[in-house]
mmCIF file of C-alpha atoms and ligand atoms in Angstrom:
data_model
loop_
_atom_site.group_PDB
_atom_site.id
_atom_site.type_symbol
_atom_site.label_atom_id
_atom_site.label_comp_id
_atom_site.label_asym_id
_atom_site.label_seq_id
_atom_site.Cartn_x
_atom_site.Cartn_y
_atom_site.Cartn_z
ATOM 1 C CA MET K 1 -9.049 -16.432 20.013
ATOM 2 C CA SER K 2 -10.896 -13.202 19.007
ATOM 3 C CA ASP K 3 -11.152 -11.341 16.153
ATOM 4 C CA ALA K 4 -8.825 -9.063 16.811
ATOM 5 C CA THR K 5 -6.220 -11.362 18.559
ATOM 6 C CA ARG K 6 -6.713 -13.422 15.091
ATOM 7 C CA ASP K 7 -6.131 -9.799 12.804
ATOM 8 C CA ILE K 8 -2.766 -9.367 14.770
ATOM 9 C CA GLU K 9 -1.942 -12.745 14.047
ATOM 10 C CA ALA K 10 -2.332 -12.552 10.235
ATOM 11 C CA LEU K 11 -0.648 -9.167 10.265
ATOM 12 C CA ILE K 12 2.148 -10.147 12.346
ATOM 13 C CA GLU K 13 2.421 -13.787 9.950
ATOM 14 C CA LEU K 14 2.207 -11.286 6.731
ATOM 15 C CA MET K 15 5.379 -9.288 7.990
ATOM 16 C CA ALA K 16 7.459 -12.458 8.930
ATOM 17 C CA ARG K 17 7.173 -13.572 4.734
ATOM 18 C CA LEU K 18 9.355 -10.158 4.414
ATOM 19 C CA PRO K 19 12.572 -10.627 3.424
ATOM 20 C CA GLY K 20 14.840 -9.278 6.438
ATOM 21 C CA LEU K 21 12.328 -9.809 8.992
ATOM 22 C CA GLY K 22 11.490 -13.316 10.803
ATOM 23 C CA PRO K 23 8.499 -14.474 13.406
ATOM 24 C CA ARG K 24 10.756 -12.683 16.617
ATOM 25 C CA SER K 25 11.258 -8.898 14.586
ATOM 26 C CA ALA K 26 7.584 -9.338 12.162
ATOM 27 C CA ARG K 27 6.282 -9.271 16.213
ATOM 28 C CA ARG K 28 8.800 -6.307 17.376
ATOM 29 C CA ALA K 29 7.536 -4.639 14.062
ATOM 30 C CA VAL K 30 3.858 -4.807 14.468
ATOM 31 C CA LEU K 31 4.284 -3.810 18.591
ATOM 32 C CA HIS K 32 6.043 -1.135 17.481
ATOM 33 C CA LEU K 33 2.951 0.013 14.167
ATOM 34 C CA ILE K 34 0.086 -0.692 17.004
ATOM 35 C CA LYS K 35 2.368 1.998 19.294
ATOM 36 C CA LYS K 36 2.212 5.017 16.272
ATOM 37 C CA ARG K 37 -0.397 2.984 14.380
ATOM 38 C CA GLY K 38 -1.591 6.540 13.733
ATOM 39 C CA GLN K 39 1.830 8.483 12.985
ATOM 40 C CA VAL K 40 3.243 5.213 11.052
ATOM 41 C CA MET K 41 0.779 2.597 10.977
ATOM 42 C CA ALA K 42 -2.069 4.186 9.038
ATOM 43 C CA PRO K 43 0.341 6.153 6.419
ATOM 44 C CA LEU K 44 2.215 3.075 5.839
ATOM 45 C CA ALA K 45 -0.794 1.077 4.900
ATOM 46 C CA ARG K 46 -2.021 3.591 2.796
ATOM 47 C CA ALA K 47 1.197 3.619 0.827
ATOM 48 C CA MET K 48 1.635 0.169 0.152
ATOM 49 C CA ALA K 49 -2.139 -0.357 -1.060
ATOM 50 C CA GLU K 50 -1.330 2.352 -3.585
ATOM 51 C CA VAL K 51 1.953 1.090 -4.341
ATOM 52 C CA ALA K 52 -0.442 -2.404 -4.551
ATOM 53 C CA THR K 53 -2.553 -0.926 -6.787
ATOM 54 C CA SER K 54 -0.857 1.356 -9.457
ATOM 55 C CA ALA K 55 3.064 -0.810 -9.570
ATOM 56 C CA ARG K 56 3.972 -2.647 -12.113
ATOM 57 C CA GLU K 57 6.370 -3.552 -15.025
ATOM 58 C CA CYS K 58 7.534 -1.267 -17.711
ATOM 59 C CA ALA K 59 7.049 -3.021 -20.950
ATOM 60 C CA ALA K 60 9.618 -2.228 -22.195
ATOM 61 C CA CYS K 61 12.770 -2.145 -19.616
ATOM 62 C CA GLY K 62 11.622 -4.206 -16.755
ATOM 63 C CA ASN K 63 11.351 -1.309 -14.026
ATOM 64 C CA ILE K 64 8.774 -0.714 -11.720
ATOM 65 C CA GLY K 65 6.540 3.327 -12.309
ATOM 66 C CA THR K 66 2.653 2.976 -12.414
ATOM 67 C CA ALA K 67 2.563 3.262 -16.686
ATOM 68 C CA ASP K 68 2.943 1.558 -20.014
ATOM 69 C CA LEU K 69 6.575 3.443 -19.364
ATOM 70 C CA CYS K 70 8.627 3.592 -16.545
ATOM 71 C CA ASP K 71 9.542 7.131 -15.845
ATOM 72 C CA ILE K 72 13.269 6.732 -17.614
ATOM 73 C CA CYS K 73 11.695 5.079 -20.461
ATOM 74 C CA ARG K 74 9.526 7.814 -21.265
ATOM 75 C CA ASP K 75 12.386 10.479 -20.655
ATOM 76 C CA PRO K 76 13.942 11.298 -23.954
ATOM 77 C CA LYS K 77 16.592 12.999 -22.313
ATOM 78 C CA ARG K 78 18.128 9.246 -21.117
ATOM 79 C CA ALA K 79 17.581 7.762 -25.403
ATOM 80 C CA THR K 80 21.020 8.873 -25.673
ATOM 81 C CA GLY K 81 21.862 5.814 -27.523
ATOM 82 C CA GLU K 82 23.236 3.099 -24.270
ATOM 83 C CA ILE K 83 21.835 0.688 -22.518
ATOM 84 C CA CYS K 84 22.330 -0.664 -18.914
ATOM 85 C CA VAL K 85 21.966 -3.882 -18.422
ATOM 86 C CA VAL K 86 21.130 -4.702 -14.829
ATOM 87 C CA GLU K 87 19.787 -8.436 -13.077
ATOM 88 C CA ASP K 88 17.241 -6.920 -10.946
ATOM 89 C CA VAL K 89 15.687 -3.523 -10.477
ATOM 90 C CA ALA K 90 17.229 -3.019 -7.543
ATOM 91 C CA ASP K 91 20.770 -2.906 -8.899
ATOM 92 C CA LEU K 92 18.862 -0.314 -11.426
ATOM 93 C CA TRP K 93 18.026 1.781 -8.039
ATOM 94 C CA ALA K 94 21.408 1.128 -7.272
ATOM 95 C CA MET K 95 22.793 2.693 -10.407
ATOM 96 C CA GLU K 96 20.373 5.619 -9.834
ATOM 97 C CA ARG K 97 22.180 6.585 -6.837
ATOM 98 C CA GLY K 98 24.633 6.289 -8.331
ATOM 99 C CA GLN K 99 24.099 9.339 -10.738
ATOM 100 C CA ALA K 100 26.074 8.308 -12.968
ATOM 101 C CA PHE K 101 24.446 6.764 -15.429
ATOM 102 C CA ARG K 102 21.696 9.236 -17.797
ATOM 103 C CA GLY K 103 21.217 6.447 -20.612
ATOM 104 C CA ARG K 104 18.071 3.759 -19.735
ATOM 105 C CA TYR K 105 18.115 0.457 -18.520
ATOM 106 C CA HIS K 106 16.776 -3.377 -19.168
ATOM 107 C CA VAL K 107 16.514 -5.160 -16.034
ATOM 108 C CA LEU K 108 17.126 -9.560 -17.305
ATOM 109 C CA GLY K 109 15.357 -10.144 -13.940
ATOM 110 C CA GLY K 110 17.995 -12.529 -13.513
ATOM 111 C CA THR K 111 20.699 -14.957 -14.776
ATOM 112 C CA LEU K 112 21.318 -17.413 -16.806
ATOM 113 C CA SER K 113 20.935 -20.736 -15.242
ATOM 114 C CA ALA K 114 21.845 -23.940 -16.204
ATOM 115 C CA LEU K 115 21.462 -25.230 -12.878
ATOM 116 C CA ASP K 116 17.873 -23.833 -12.392
ATOM 117 C CA ALA K 117 16.547 -24.091 -16.154
ATOM 118 C CA VAL K 118 17.150 -20.417 -16.689
ATOM 119 C CA GLY K 119 17.663 -20.083 -20.596
ATOM 120 C CA PRO K 120 17.652 -16.589 -22.533
ATOM 121 C CA GLU K 121 13.540 -16.130 -23.138
ATOM 122 C CA GLU K 122 12.880 -16.542 -19.465
ATOM 123 C CA LEU K 123 15.278 -13.223 -19.177
ATOM 124 C CA ARG K 124 14.138 -10.863 -21.393
ATOM 125 C CA ILE K 125 17.352 -10.746 -23.366
ATOM 126 C CA PRO K 126 15.636 -10.986 -26.946
ATOM 127 C CA ARG K 127 13.710 -7.583 -25.945
ATOM 128 C CA LEU K 128 16.962 -6.361 -25.568
ATOM 129 C CA ILE K 129 18.394 -7.665 -28.724
ATOM 130 C CA ALA K 130 15.303 -6.194 -30.531
ATOM 131 C CA ARG K 131 15.416 -2.660 -28.313
ATOM 132 C CA THR K 132 19.098 -2.501 -30.148
ATOM 133 C CA ARG K 133 17.566 -2.071 -32.908
ATOM 134 C CA ASP K 134 14.591 0.234 -32.124
ATOM 135 C CA GLU K 135 16.262 2.181 -29.528
ATOM 136 C CA ASN K 136 19.319 3.153 -32.539
ATOM 137 C CA VAL K 137 21.295 1.722 -29.297
ATOM 138 C CA ARG K 138 25.713 2.571 -30.054
ATOM 139 C CA GLU K 139 26.519 0.421 -26.649
ATOM 140 C CA VAL K 140 24.915 -1.836 -24.004
ATOM 141 C CA ILE K 141 26.713 -1.401 -20.491
ATOM 142 C CA LEU K 142 26.590 -4.838 -18.660
ATOM 143 C CA ALA K 143 25.764 -3.958 -15.004
ATOM 144 C CA LEU K 144 25.471 -7.868 -13.643
ATOM 145 C CA ASN K 145 26.340 -8.948 -10.618
ATOM 146 C CA ALA K 146 30.579 -10.725 -10.264
ATOM 147 C CA THR K 147 29.162 -14.181 -9.888
ATOM 148 C CA VAL K 148 29.172 -16.991 -12.330
ATOM 149 C CA ASP K 149 26.117 -16.518 -13.715
ATOM 150 C CA GLY K 150 26.364 -13.042 -13.366
ATOM 151 C CA GLN K 151 29.346 -13.616 -16.060
ATOM 152 C CA THR K 152 28.372 -16.071 -18.166
ATOM 153 C CA THR K 153 24.890 -13.678 -18.906
ATOM 154 C CA ALA K 154 27.407 -10.564 -19.771
ATOM 155 C CA HIS K 155 29.077 -13.427 -22.178
ATOM 156 C CA TYR K 156 26.051 -14.660 -23.700
ATOM 157 C CA ILE K 157 24.826 -10.955 -24.193
ATOM 158 C CA ALA K 158 28.807 -9.935 -25.639
ATOM 159 C CA GLU K 159 28.288 -12.694 -28.483
ATOM 160 C CA ALA K 160 24.432 -12.469 -29.373
ATOM 161 C CA LEU K 161 25.503 -8.450 -29.751
ATOM 162 C CA GLU K 162 28.495 -9.113 -31.617
ATOM 163 C CA GLY K 163 28.772 -8.235 -35.734
ATOM 164 C CA THR K 164 25.783 -6.254 -35.039
ATOM 165 C CA GLY K 165 27.924 -2.496 -34.765
ATOM 166 C CA VAL K 166 26.728 -2.532 -31.138
ATOM 167 C CA SER K 167 29.499 -1.827 -28.253
ATOM 168 C CA VAL K 168 29.025 -3.823 -25.250
ATOM 169 C CA THR K 169 31.282 -3.018 -22.204
ATOM 170 C CA SER K 170 30.632 -3.626 -18.823
ATOM 171 C CA LEU K 171 31.194 -2.047 -15.153
ATOM 172 C CA ALA K 172 35.180 -3.013 -14.839
ATOM 173 C CA GLN K 173 36.681 -1.526 -11.796
ATOM 174 C CA GLY K 174 35.755 -1.546 -8.182
ATOM 175 C CA VAL K 175 33.244 -4.693 -8.123
ATOM 176 C CA PRO K 176 34.088 -7.319 -6.241
ATOM 177 C CA ILE K 177 34.934 -10.845 -6.808
ATOM 178 C CA GLY K 178 31.287 -12.051 -6.385
ATOM 179 C CA GLY K 179 30.434 -8.810 -5.104
ATOM 180 C CA GLU K 180 26.855 -7.990 -5.334
ATOM 181 C CA LEU K 181 25.956 -4.793 -7.428
ATOM 182 C CA ASP K 182 23.754 -3.811 -4.285
ATOM 183 C CA TYR K 183 25.634 -3.696 -1.569
ATOM 184 C CA LEU K 184 28.367 -1.141 -3.099
ATOM 185 C CA ASP K 185 28.771 2.450 -1.908
ATOM 186 C CA ASP K 186 27.813 5.164 -4.889
ATOM 187 C CA GLY K 187 31.539 6.066 -5.518
ATOM 188 C CA THR K 188 32.310 2.582 -6.035
ATOM 189 C CA ILE K 189 29.202 2.545 -8.503
ATOM 190 C CA GLN K 190 30.134 5.536 -10.016
ATOM 191 C CA ALA K 191 34.089 4.692 -10.604
ATOM 192 C CA ALA K 192 33.246 1.094 -11.859
ATOM 193 C CA LEU K 193 31.466 2.973 -14.736
ATOM 194 C CA ARG K 194 33.623 5.430 -16.231
ATOM 195 C CA ALA K 195 36.464 2.732 -16.144
ATOM 196 C CA ARG K 196 34.065 0.594 -17.786
ATOM 197 C CA LYS K 197 36.193 -1.334 -20.443
ATOM 198 C CA SER K 198 35.464 -2.922 -23.780
ATOM 199 C CA VAL K 199 34.145 -7.045 -23.357
ATOM 200 C CA GLN K 200 33.999 -7.925 -27.361
ATOM 201 C CA MET N 1 10.969 12.109 -10.279
ATOM 202 C CA SER N 2 7.257 11.066 -11.154
ATOM 203 C CA ASP N 3 4.819 10.136 -8.901
ATOM 204 C CA ALA N 4 4.838 6.373 -8.856
ATOM 205 C CA THR N 5 8.990 6.712 -8.159
ATOM 206 C CA ARG N 6 7.923 9.214 -5.373
ATOM 207 C CA ASP N 7 5.375 6.628 -3.955
ATOM 208 C CA ILE N 8 7.748 4.286 -3.722
ATOM 209 C CA GLU N 9 10.079 6.319 -2.410
ATOM 210 C CA ALA N 10 7.651 7.338 0.359
ATOM 211 C CA LEU N 11 6.507 3.493 1.526
ATOM 212 C CA ILE N 12 10.216 2.953 1.208
ATOM 213 C CA GLU N 13 10.992 5.758 3.977
ATOM 214 C CA LEU N 14 7.962 4.621 6.199
ATOM 215 C CA MET N 15 9.329 0.685 6.124
ATOM 216 C CA ALA N 16 12.950 1.636 6.440
ATOM 217 C CA ARG N 17 11.265 3.544 10.437
ATOM 218 C CA LEU N 18 10.789 -0.084 11.685
ATOM 219 C CA PRO N 19 13.200 -1.336 14.074
ATOM 220 C CA GLY N 20 15.310 -4.673 12.748
ATOM 221 C CA LEU N 21 15.135 -3.016 9.323
ATOM 222 C CA GLY N 22 17.044 -0.724 7.256
ATOM 223 C CA PRO N 23 17.506 1.915 3.765
ATOM 224 C CA ARG N 24 18.898 -1.409 2.444
ATOM 225 C CA SER N 25 16.361 -3.914 3.771
ATOM 226 C CA ALA N 26 13.140 -1.809 3.198
ATOM 227 C CA ARG N 27 14.559 -1.486 -0.096
ATOM 228 C CA ARG N 28 14.428 -5.421 -0.425
ATOM 229 C CA ALA N 29 11.192 -5.042 1.176
ATOM 230 C CA VAL N 30 9.202 -3.428 -0.924
ATOM 231 C CA LEU N 31 10.998 -4.797 -4.175
ATOM 232 C CA HIS N 32 9.690 -8.008 -2.835
ATOM 233 C CA LEU N 33 6.638 -6.666 -1.938
ATOM 234 C CA ILE N 34 5.735 -5.047 -5.815
ATOM 235 C CA LYS N 35 6.552 -8.800 -6.849
ATOM 236 C CA LYS N 36 4.254 -10.171 -4.748
ATOM 237 C CA ARG N 37 1.629 -7.141 -5.209
ATOM 238 C CA GLY N 38 -1.472 -8.998 -5.666
ATOM 239 C CA GLN N 39 -0.855 -12.233 -2.871
ATOM 240 C CA VAL N 40 2.008 -10.346 -0.772
ATOM 241 C CA MET N 41 1.092 -6.793 -0.562
ATOM 242 C CA ALA N 42 -2.408 -5.957 -1.148
ATOM 243 C CA PRO N 43 -3.266 -8.615 2.107
ATOM 244 C CA LEU N 44 -0.201 -6.731 3.831
ATOM 245 C CA ALA N 45 -1.897 -3.153 3.315
ATOM 246 C CA ARG N 46 -5.490 -4.401 4.506
ATOM 247 C CA ALA N 47 -4.197 -6.276 7.457
ATOM 248 C CA MET N 48 -2.507 -3.347 8.280
ATOM 249 C CA ALA N 49 -5.074 -0.826 8.362
ATOM 250 C CA GLU N 50 -7.742 -3.279 9.918
ATOM 251 C CA VAL N 51 -5.749 -2.807 12.420
ATOM 252 C CA ALA N 52 -4.588 0.360 12.839
ATOM 253 C CA THR N 53 -7.988 1.197 12.835
ATOM 254 C CA SER N 54 -9.449 -1.397 15.057
ATOM 255 C CA ALA N 55 -6.132 -1.719 18.033
ATOM 256 C CA ARG N 56 -6.377 -0.125 21.041
ATOM 257 C CA GLU N 57 -5.096 -0.975 24.484
ATOM 258 C CA CYS N 58 -7.032 -2.659 26.949
ATOM 259 C CA ALA N 59 -8.383 0.253 29.788
ATOM 260 C CA ALA N 60 -7.631 -2.844 32.580
ATOM 261 C CA CYS N 61 -4.580 -4.575 31.670
ATOM 262 C CA GLY N 62 -2.439 -2.188 28.941
ATOM 263 C CA ASN N 63 -2.993 -5.124 26.196
ATOM 264 C CA ILE N 64 -3.381 -4.752 22.659
ATOM 265 C CA GLY N 65 -7.461 -5.538 21.475
ATOM 266 C CA THR N 66 -9.892 -4.071 19.675
ATOM 267 C CA ALA N 67 -11.965 -3.582 22.509
ATOM 268 C CA ASP N 68 -12.117 -1.426 25.381
ATOM 269 C CA LEU N 69 -11.571 -4.945 27.637
ATOM 270 C CA CYS N 70 -9.175 -7.309 25.952
ATOM 271 C CA ASP N 71 -9.450 -11.256 25.227
ATOM 272 C CA ILE N 72 -8.117 -11.908 28.558
ATOM 273 C CA CYS N 73 -9.467 -9.368 30.501
ATOM 274 C CA ARG N 74 -13.173 -10.218 29.227
ATOM 275 C CA ASP N 75 -13.057 -13.784 29.441
ATOM 276 C CA PRO N 76 -13.764 -15.524 32.776
ATOM 277 C CA LYS N 77 -11.821 -18.140 33.508
ATOM 278 C CA ARG N 78 -8.790 -16.404 33.019
ATOM 279 C CA ALA N 79 -10.110 -14.262 36.652
ATOM 280 C CA THR N 80 -7.502 -16.774 38.679
ATOM 281 C CA GLY N 81 -6.670 -14.160 41.003
ATOM 282 C CA GLU N 82 -3.395 -14.487 39.694
ATOM 283 C CA ILE N 83 -1.978 -10.833 37.869
ATOM 284 C CA CYS N 84 0.874 -11.466 35.867
ATOM 285 C CA VAL N 85 3.032 -8.500 35.669
ATOM 286 C CA VAL N 86 4.977 -7.793 32.167
ATOM 287 C CA GLU N 87 6.767 -4.596 31.165
ATOM 288 C CA ASP N 88 5.514 -4.591 27.253
ATOM 289 C CA VAL N 89 2.641 -6.013 25.435
ATOM 290 C CA ALA N 90 5.999 -8.139 23.760
ATOM 291 C CA ASP N 91 6.652 -10.124 27.352
ATOM 292 C CA LEU N 92 2.461 -10.725 27.668
ATOM 293 C CA TRP N 93 2.851 -12.571 23.898
ATOM 294 C CA ALA N 94 6.211 -14.187 24.781
ATOM 295 C CA MET N 95 4.667 -15.641 27.890
ATOM 296 C CA GLU N 96 1.056 -16.216 26.067
ATOM 297 C CA ARG N 97 3.084 -18.381 23.823
ATOM 298 C CA GLY N 98 4.625 -20.670 27.018
ATOM 299 C CA GLN N 99 1.191 -21.600 27.472
ATOM 300 C CA ALA N 100 1.834 -21.963 30.901
ATOM 301 C CA PHE N 101 0.222 -19.283 32.345
ATOM 302 C CA ARG N 102 -3.818 -19.113 32.513
ATOM 303 C CA GLY N 103 -4.612 -15.678 34.639
ATOM 304 C CA ARG N 104 -4.276 -12.228 33.652
ATOM 305 C CA TYR N 105 -1.418 -9.867 32.935
ATOM 306 C CA HIS N 106 -0.681 -6.184 33.507
ATOM 307 C CA VAL N 107 0.884 -4.289 31.621
ATOM 308 C CA LEU N 108 3.948 -1.845 32.606
ATOM 309 C CA GLY N 109 4.752 -0.505 29.932
ATOM 310 C CA GLY N 110 7.991 -0.075 30.848
ATOM 311 C CA THR N 111 9.886 0.124 34.409
ATOM 312 C CA LEU N 112 10.826 2.581 36.471
ATOM 313 C CA SER N 113 13.929 4.567 36.017
ATOM 314 C CA ALA N 114 15.904 6.565 37.806
ATOM 315 C CA LEU N 115 17.807 8.351 35.123
ATOM 316 C CA ASP N 116 14.931 8.486 32.484
ATOM 317 C CA ALA N 117 12.439 9.913 35.225
ATOM 318 C CA VAL N 118 10.110 7.658 35.157
ATOM 319 C CA GLY N 119 7.893 6.765 37.769
ATOM 320 C CA PRO N 120 5.381 4.495 39.185
ATOM 321 C CA GLU N 121 2.159 7.066 37.803
ATOM 322 C CA GLU N 122 3.633 6.615 34.285
ATOM 323 C CA LEU N 123 3.800 2.584 34.816
ATOM 324 C CA ARG N 124 0.118 1.680 35.893
ATOM 325 C CA ILE N 125 1.739 0.865 39.083
ATOM 326 C CA PRO N 126 -1.585 2.866 40.720
ATOM 327 C CA ARG N 127 -3.797 0.639 38.728
ATOM 328 C CA LEU N 128 -2.243 -2.000 38.997
ATOM 329 C CA ILE N 129 -2.979 -2.042 43.364
ATOM 330 C CA ALA N 130 -6.584 -1.068 42.485
ATOM 331 C CA ARG N 131 -6.595 -3.913 40.221
ATOM 332 C CA THR N 132 -4.928 -6.075 43.313
ATOM 333 C CA ARG N 133 -8.044 -5.430 45.635
ATOM 334 C CA ASP N 134 -11.272 -4.699 42.821
ATOM 335 C CA GLU N 135 -10.248 -8.218 40.981
ATOM 336 C CA ASN N 136 -9.995 -10.410 44.263
ATOM 337 C CA VAL N 137 -5.932 -10.782 43.134
ATOM 338 C CA ARG N 138 -4.092 -13.549 45.717
ATOM 339 C CA GLU N 139 -0.696 -13.616 43.768
ATOM 340 C CA VAL N 140 0.866 -10.838 41.792
ATOM 341 C CA ILE N 141 3.361 -12.593 39.817
ATOM 342 C CA LEU N 142 6.295 -10.167 38.685
ATOM 343 C CA ALA N 143 7.898 -11.790 35.101
ATOM 344 C CA LEU N 144 9.473 -8.886 34.829
ATOM 345 C CA ASN N 145 13.126 -8.396 32.411
ATOM 346 C CA ALA N 146 16.488 -9.407 35.117
ATOM 347 C CA THR N 147 17.379 -5.982 34.461
ATOM 348 C CA VAL N 148 18.950 -3.825 37.217
ATOM 349 C CA ASP N 149 15.886 -1.011 36.490
ATOM 350 C CA GLY N 150 13.356 -4.578 36.199
ATOM 351 C CA GLN N 151 14.247 -5.298 39.616
ATOM 352 C CA THR N 152 14.194 -2.036 40.910
ATOM 353 C CA THR N 153 10.300 -1.950 39.754
ATOM 354 C CA ALA N 154 9.935 -5.562 40.994
ATOM 355 C CA HIS N 155 11.146 -4.158 44.691
ATOM 356 C CA TYR N 156 8.960 -1.197 44.196
ATOM 357 C CA ILE N 157 5.699 -3.311 43.466
ATOM 358 C CA ALA N 158 6.465 -5.684 45.846
ATOM 359 C CA GLU N 159 7.064 -3.185 48.339
ATOM 360 C CA ALA N 160 3.515 -1.514 47.499
ATOM 361 C CA LEU N 161 1.597 -4.932 48.125
ATOM 362 C CA GLU N 162 3.209 -5.734 50.976
ATOM 363 C CA GLY N 163 0.599 -5.970 54.412
ATOM 364 C CA THR N 164 -2.213 -5.874 51.518
ATOM 365 C CA GLY N 165 -2.157 -9.835 51.540
ATOM 366 C CA VAL N 166 -1.729 -10.324 48.148
ATOM 367 C CA SER N 167 1.593 -12.792 47.420
ATOM 368 C CA VAL N 168 3.875 -11.301 45.015
ATOM 369 C CA THR N 169 6.257 -13.816 43.185
ATOM 370 C CA SER N 170 8.585 -13.648 40.420
ATOM 371 C CA LEU N 171 9.801 -15.574 37.841
ATOM 372 C CA ALA N 172 13.343 -17.507 39.199
ATOM 373 C CA GLN N 173 15.067 -19.991 37.596
ATOM 374 C CA GLY N 174 15.525 -19.769 33.508
ATOM 375 C CA VAL N 175 15.574 -16.351 33.276
ATOM 376 C CA PRO N 176 19.228 -15.235 32.681
ATOM 377 C CA ILE N 177 20.879 -12.119 34.355
ATOM 378 C CA GLY N 178 20.591 -9.095 32.069
ATOM 379 C CA GLY N 179 18.242 -11.183 29.511
ATOM 380 C CA GLU N 180 14.849 -10.156 27.523
ATOM 381 C CA LEU N 181 12.280 -12.593 28.244
ATOM 382 C CA ASP N 182 10.906 -11.887 24.424
ATOM 383 C CA TYR N 183 14.202 -13.412 23.286
ATOM 384 C CA LEU N 184 13.458 -17.133 25.139
ATOM 385 C CA ASP N 185 12.178 -20.001 24.501
ATOM 386 C CA ASP N 186 8.901 -21.477 25.616
ATOM 387 C CA GLY N 187 10.526 -24.244 27.563
ATOM 388 C CA THR N 188 12.191 -21.573 29.370
ATOM 389 C CA ILE N 189 9.395 -19.614 30.265
ATOM 390 C CA GLN N 190 7.360 -22.638 31.511
ATOM 391 C CA ALA N 191 10.499 -23.518 33.731
ATOM 392 C CA ALA N 192 10.675 -20.003 35.072
ATOM 393 C CA LEU N 193 6.580 -19.359 35.981
ATOM 394 C CA ARG N 194 6.787 -23.027 37.206
ATOM 395 C CA ALA N 195 9.758 -22.412 40.070
ATOM 396 C CA ARG N 196 8.387 -19.397 40.632
ATOM 397 C CA LYS N 197 9.782 -17.886 44.094
ATOM 398 C CA SER N 198 8.820 -15.578 46.441
ATOM 399 C CA VAL N 199 10.185 -11.863 46.649
ATOM 400 C CA GLN N 200 8.371 -10.466 50.246
HETATM 401 ZN ZN1 LIG D 301 11.585 1.638 -18.282
HETATM 402 ZN ZN1 LIG D 302 -6.740 -6.730 29.787
#
């Protein structure tokens, strides 16, 4: 096997590790890239290298950005006194696509899980509590997935904020049982946000 | 939208153009890459840039390599007097995974198609005819997909080589009707190659 074949094989193996691509679709994708190496592959490699170098987690909310604080945390217009709590950056992106929420976010990075031994410290929950004090927060909106672990996490946060004067609400109408936010259409997310209800 | 978000959005759009990935799976893949930006994303960007720069079509057979002639065409041990004709580089890779064929290849780059106005000149067929003379070829093995256009192309090549003394065979047993080579398991490809039959 020559260097050429080795390079291409290595590329296929790296591509096959991406979620949603198996070995066969990785081969197809790499072949497609090689055929369009000028128009698609070179720009994609550059975009990837650029993001790999610059991307980092926001120190406040856990969103992805290129500075210490993400775009949303740096934007004074987003200091509305509302924080929307999501499990994952993909959920934050889904909320932003819905364009219904103008406050800030807090990305937990998962849910509490007895099974996987994930406790509050692993999930940026202490930082969320601190933010509600430091950022003058009136309302925490829980936009967690409608799974058992998501709802356990919601209850934990609601209890932790009890008596602090911060109102805790959750997305209500529209989130199907067992459903995941990132699968919902934008309209459903907007409706769920409008119909949010108190969990305290 | 900041530069950071724009870079990430641009990356998602480029990824979404890959076969097998839609906008949603592209977002998932990019998020995964960002989370693993050190171990996965940076090496992937480098591998992609490397292949984008170095990859080129073999002047003889149409395979992908990094030199004017591909590894297989440069390897004297592969000058067995047999040429295996495939539609696409993906099919060549599938044949190589089968490890049953030790000769050389000829990648047509498609099939003849009246509908799409694809003629022999578009398909490296004249170059195949020339190779059978120049490379002292005894046998041309047609490993084309079992589609109507694939079979039309097979017949065209068989007729073009009639009377030249080159024997023309085709993969027989194991290729399902309407099936595509790249979907077959390695064992099926090996069996089909062993049971190849003359089409002249
Ligand atoms: Zn932030
Ligand atoms: Zn070649």
